[in-house]
PDB file of C-alpha atoms in Angstrom:
ATOM      1  CA  MET A  21     116.835 144.764 104.878  1.00 39.00           C
ATOM      2  CA  SER A  22     116.967 141.286 106.382  1.00 47.00           C
ATOM      3  CA  THR A  23     115.583 140.053 109.645  1.00 44.00           C
ATOM      4  CA  ALA A  24     117.597 137.571 111.700  1.00 50.00           C
ATOM      5  CA  VAL A  25     115.891 135.066 113.977  1.00 49.00           C
ATOM      6  CA  GLU A  26     117.401 132.285 116.051  1.00 51.00           C
ATOM      7  CA  ILE A  27     115.329 129.359 117.311  1.00 57.00           C
ATOM      8  CA  ARG A  28     116.907 127.062 119.893  1.00 51.00           C
ATOM      9  CA  GLU A  29     115.558 124.037 121.718  1.00 46.00           C
ATOM     10  CA  LEU A  30     112.000 124.380 120.430  1.00 52.00           C
ATOM     11  CA  THR A  31     109.734 121.363 120.293  1.00 54.00           C
ATOM     12  CA  LYS A  32     106.879 122.021 117.862  1.00 53.00           C
ATOM     13  CA  ARG A  33     104.158 119.350 117.609  1.00 52.00           C
ATOM     14  CA  PHE A  34     100.702 119.321 116.111  1.00 48.00           C
ATOM     15  CA  GLY A  35      98.309 121.036 118.493  1.00 47.00           C
ATOM     16  CA  ASP A  36     100.951 122.843 120.563  1.00 49.00           C
ATOM     17  CA  PHE A  37      99.699 126.306 119.579  1.00 44.00           C
ATOM     18  CA  THR A  38      96.145 125.986 118.238  1.00 44.00           C
ATOM     19  CA  ALA A  39      93.575 123.291 117.637  1.00 40.00           C
ATOM     20  CA  VAL A  40      94.050 123.585 113.870  1.00 43.00           C
ATOM     21  CA  ASP A  41      97.822 123.877 113.997  1.00 47.00           C
ATOM     22  CA  ARG A  42      98.860 121.999 110.844  1.00 50.00           C
ATOM     23  CA  VAL A  43     101.225 124.667 109.560  1.00 52.00           C
ATOM     24  CA  THR A  44     104.904 124.890 108.839  1.00 68.00           C
ATOM     25  CA  LEU A  45     107.625 126.999 110.418  1.00 78.00           C
ATOM     26  CA  THR A  46     107.928 129.507 107.529  1.00 81.00           C
ATOM     27  CA  VAL A  47     110.814 131.838 106.699  1.00 82.00           C
ATOM     28  CA  ASN A  48     110.143 134.186 103.784  1.00 83.00           C
ATOM     29  CA  ALA A  49     111.395 137.133 101.717  1.00 79.00           C
ATOM     30  CA  GLY A  50     114.815 138.238 102.870  1.00 79.00           C
ATOM     31  CA  ALA A  51     114.679 136.856 106.398  1.00 84.00           C
ATOM     32  CA  SER A  52     117.480 134.798 107.888  1.00 86.00           C
ATOM     33  CA  VAL A  53     116.905 132.099 110.491  1.00 87.00           C
ATOM     34  CA  ARG A  54     119.040 129.673 112.476  1.00 89.00           C
ATOM     35  CA  VAL A  55     117.224 126.603 113.834  1.00 89.00           C
ATOM     36  CA  THR A  56     119.265 124.617 116.370  1.00 90.00           C
ATOM     37  CA  ASP A  57     118.481 121.698 118.717  1.00 89.00           C
ATOM     38  CA  THR A  58     114.832 121.782 117.671  1.00 87.00           C
ATOM     39  CA  ALA A  59     112.115 119.159 117.069  1.00 87.00           C
ATOM     40  CA  ILE A  60     109.258 119.706 114.612  1.00 88.00           C
ATOM     41  CA  ARG A  61     106.835 116.789 114.409  1.00 86.00           C
ATOM     42  CA  GLY A  62     103.377 115.879 113.189  1.00 84.00           C
ATOM     43  CA  ASN A  63     102.541 119.148 111.432  1.00 83.00           C
ATOM     44  CA  GLY A  64     101.335 119.947 107.920  1.00 82.00           C
ATOM     45  CA  GLY A  65     104.982 120.499 106.974  1.00 86.00           C
ATOM     46  CA  GLY A  66     108.269 120.978 108.761  1.00 90.00           C
ATOM     47  CA  ILE A  67     110.189 124.100 107.716  1.00 92.00           C
ATOM     48  CA  THR A  68     109.614 126.195 104.576  1.00 92.00           C
ATOM     49  CA  ILE A  69     112.277 128.650 103.443  1.00 94.00           C
ATOM     50  CA  SER A  70     111.200 130.755 100.464  1.00 93.00           C
ATOM     51  CA  ASN A  71     111.660 133.751  98.194  1.00 93.00           C
ATOM     52  CA  GLY A  72     115.017 135.151  99.261  1.00 94.00           C
ATOM     53  CA  ALA A  73     115.184 133.774 102.799  1.00 93.00           C
ATOM     54  CA  ASN A  74     118.197 131.913 104.196  1.00 94.00           C
ATOM     55  CA  ALA A  75     118.277 129.243 106.878  1.00 94.00           C
ATOM     56  CA  THR A  76     120.769 127.181 108.812  1.00 94.00           C
ATOM     57  CA  VAL A  77     119.302 124.057 110.428  1.00 96.00           C
ATOM     58  CA  THR A  78     121.544 122.190 112.885  1.00 95.00           C
ATOM     59  CA  ARG A  79     120.795 119.232 115.159  1.00 95.00           C
ATOM     60  CA  ALA A  80     117.079 119.358 114.339  1.00 94.00           C
ATOM     61  CA  THR A  81     114.626 116.465 114.274  1.00 94.00           C
ATOM     62  CA  ILE A  82     111.916 117.001 111.671  1.00 94.00           C
ATOM     63  CA  THR A  83     109.640 113.997 111.645  1.00 93.00           C
ATOM     64  CA  GLY A  84     106.145 112.745 110.876  1.00 92.00           C
ATOM     65  CA  ASN A  85     104.961 115.838 109.015  1.00 89.00           C
ATOM     66  CA  ALA A  86     102.197 115.519 106.410  1.00 88.00           C
ATOM     67  CA  ASN A  87     104.311 117.228 103.736  1.00 91.00           C
ATOM     68  CA  VAL A  88     107.999 118.050 103.141  1.00 94.00           C
ATOM     69  CA  GLY A  89     110.363 118.072 106.136  1.00 95.00           C
ATOM     70  CA  VAL A  90     112.406 121.022 104.802  1.00 96.00           C
ATOM     71  CA  MET A  91     111.112 122.825 101.691  1.00 96.00           C
ATOM     72  CA  VAL A  92     113.379 125.431 100.109  1.00 96.00           C
ATOM     73  CA  GLN A  93     111.399 127.234  97.432  1.00 95.00           C
ATOM     74  CA  GLY A  94     111.890 130.052  94.942  1.00 95.00           C
ATOM     75  CA  ASP A  95     108.806 131.717  93.464  1.00 92.00           C
ATOM     76  CA  LEU A  96     109.826 135.376  93.168  1.00 93.00           C
ATOM     77  CA  ALA A  97     111.976 136.575  90.269  1.00 94.00           C
ATOM     78  CA  GLY A  98     115.529 137.581  91.113  1.00 95.00           C
ATOM     79  CA  THR A  99     115.621 135.997  94.582  1.00 95.00           C
ATOM     80  CA  ASN A 100     118.312 133.763  96.078  1.00 96.00           C
ATOM     81  CA  THR A 101     116.959 131.291  98.615  1.00 96.00           C
ATOM     82  CA  ALA A 102     119.317 128.987 100.522  1.00 97.00           C
ATOM     83  CA  ALA A 103     119.412 126.437 103.320  1.00 97.00           C
ATOM     84  CA  ASP A 104     122.243 124.564 105.002  1.00 98.00           C
ATOM     85  CA  ILE A 105     121.141 121.511 106.973  1.00 98.00           C
ATOM     86  CA  ALA A 106     123.596 119.602 109.184  1.00 98.00           C
ATOM     87  CA  ASP A 107     123.581 116.927 111.882  1.00 98.00           C
ATOM     88  CA  SER A 108     119.796 116.605 111.618  1.00 98.00           C
ATOM     89  CA  THR A 109     117.156 113.897 111.218  1.00 97.00           C
ATOM     90  CA  LEU A 110     114.489 114.122 108.491  1.00 97.00           C
ATOM     91  CA  ASP A 111     112.271 111.134 109.163  1.00 96.00           C
ATOM     92  CA  ALA A 112     108.807 109.923 108.101  1.00 96.00           C
ATOM     93  CA  ASN A 113     107.749 113.034 106.165  1.00 94.00           C
ATOM     94  CA  ILE A 114     106.315 112.903 102.629  1.00 93.00           C
ATOM     95  CA  ARG A 115     109.747 114.098 101.402  1.00 95.00           C
ATOM     96  CA  GLY A 116     112.758 114.684 103.612  1.00 96.00           C
ATOM     97  CA  VAL A 117     114.125 117.789 101.882  1.00 97.00           C
ATOM     98  CA  MET A 118     113.137 119.506  98.634  1.00 97.00           C
ATOM     99  CA  ALA A 119     114.845 122.257  96.639  1.00 97.00           C
ATOM    100  CA  PHE A 120     112.260 123.727  94.256  1.00 96.00           C
ATOM    101  CA  SER A 121     111.973 126.732  91.955  1.00 96.00           C
ATOM    102  CA  ASN A 122     109.199 127.638  89.565  1.00 93.00           C
ATOM    103  CA  ASN A 123     110.592 130.967  88.363  1.00 94.00           C
ATOM    104  CA  ALA A 124     113.410 131.121  85.794  1.00 94.00           C
ATOM    105  CA  THR A 125     115.370 133.678  87.859  1.00 95.00           C
ATOM    106  CA  ALA A 126     114.621 132.441  91.391  1.00 95.00           C
ATOM    107  CA  ASN A 127     117.817 130.677  92.522  1.00 96.00           C
ATOM    108  CA  VAL A 128     117.576 127.907  95.118  1.00 97.00           C
ATOM    109  CA  LYS A 129     120.578 126.312  96.829  1.00 98.00           C
ATOM    110  CA  VAL A 130     120.423 123.573  99.485  1.00 98.00           C
ATOM    111  CA  SER A 131     123.116 121.539 101.204  1.00 98.00           C
ATOM    112  CA  VAL A 132     122.519 118.608 103.542  1.00 98.00           C
ATOM    113  CA  ARG A 133     125.404 116.982 105.376  1.00 98.00           C
ATOM    114  CA  SER A 134     125.990 114.547 108.223  1.00 98.00           C
ATOM    115  CA  SER A 135     122.262 113.935 108.559  1.00 98.00           C
ATOM    116  CA  ARG A 136     119.795 111.035 108.614  1.00 97.00           C
ATOM    117  CA  ILE A 137     117.183 111.131 105.843  1.00 97.00           C
ATOM    118  CA  VAL A 138     115.107 108.020 106.477  1.00 97.00           C
ATOM    119  CA  GLN A 139     111.653 106.493 106.055  1.00 96.00           C
ATOM    120  CA  ASN A 140     110.168 109.339 104.033  1.00 95.00           C
ATOM    121  CA  ASN A 141     107.137 108.384 101.917  1.00 93.00           C
ATOM    122  CA  ASP A 142     108.546 109.661  98.615  1.00 93.00           C
ATOM    123  CA  PHE A 143     112.031 111.085  98.013  1.00 95.00           C
ATOM    124  CA  GLY A 144     114.573 111.399 100.781  1.00 95.00           C
ATOM    125  CA  ALA A 145     116.036 114.459  99.015  1.00 97.00           C
ATOM    126  CA  VAL A 146     114.930 115.959  95.687  1.00 96.00           C
ATOM    127  CA  ALA A 147     115.614 118.972  93.470  1.00 96.00           C
ATOM    128  CA  GLU A 148     112.975 120.226  91.036  1.00 95.00           C
ATOM    129  CA  SER A 149     113.433 123.036  88.548  1.00 95.00           C
ATOM    130  CA  MET A 150     110.648 124.469  86.464  1.00 91.00           C
ATOM    131  CA  LEU A 151     111.089 127.011  83.673  1.00 87.00           C
ATOM    132  CA  GLY A 152     114.872 126.560  83.687  1.00 88.00           C
ATOM    133  CA  ALA A 153     115.357 127.835  87.216  1.00 88.00           C
ATOM    134  CA  PRO A 154     118.792 127.264  88.771  1.00 91.00           C
ATOM    135  CA  VAL A 155     118.351 124.750  91.592  1.00 96.00           C
ATOM    136  CA  SER A 156     121.244 123.150  93.500  1.00 96.00           C
ATOM    137  CA  LEU A 157     120.951 120.291  95.987  1.00 97.00           C
ATOM    138  CA  THR A 158     124.145 118.933  97.548  1.00 97.00           C
ATOM    139  CA  VAL A 159     123.986 115.924  99.859  1.00 97.00           C
ATOM    140  CA  SER A 160     127.126 114.607 101.528  1.00 96.00           C
ATOM    141  CA  ASP A 161     128.008 112.223 104.355  1.00 97.00           C
ATOM    142  CA  ASN A 162     124.345 111.354 105.058  1.00 96.00           C
ATOM    143  CA  ILE A 163     122.449 108.180 105.831  1.00 94.00           C
ATOM    144  CA  ILE A 164     119.615 107.980 103.278  1.00 95.00           C
ATOM    145  CA  SER A 165     117.444 104.872 103.575  1.00 95.00           C
ATOM    146  CA  ASN A 166     113.985 103.345 103.552  1.00 93.00           C
ATOM    147  CA  SER A 167     112.330 105.989 101.382  1.00 91.00           C
ATOM    148  CA  ILE A 168     110.778 105.074  98.016  1.00 89.00           C
ATOM    149  CA  TRP A 169     113.552 107.025  96.279  1.00 91.00           C
ATOM    150  CA  GLY A 170     116.769 108.194  97.919  1.00 92.00           C
ATOM    151  CA  VAL A 171     117.975 111.289  96.027  1.00 93.00           C
ATOM    152  CA  GLY A 172     116.552 112.621  92.762  1.00 86.00           C
ATOM    153  CA  SER A 173     116.039 115.564  90.477  1.00 88.00           C
ATOM    154  CA  TYR A 174     113.587 116.532  87.780  1.00 82.00           C
TER     155      TYR A 174
END
């Protein structure tokens, strides 16, 4: 059973909800979320999609977070986790977007198109596979600049 959530026109900044609000917008385990016309800034991380969740991020600004702007992560065996990011800005995070799996059967698939991935402190976009996990990161028609590394995998 999946849960569908739609978030529109949210502005999420450090301190908006609690005094120790350094957390990420998290989507986990079979949930599906659509994030549209939203700003997430100055938090511990931007958006985390993990362990069988799916997300569509459109016209979002994810900036100035202390960790990854959009983290798509597979930890649980046999899960398929995916994110499609379009027409968005990933700016001044540690990493703009990261596709990561540390389980050999946890599939992760990310696409980023028509977006700005700029001024991140490490990679603009990166894919990392551990234990032979299938990880896919597709970037097309983006502006990627002023990060230490643009796009990478390891």
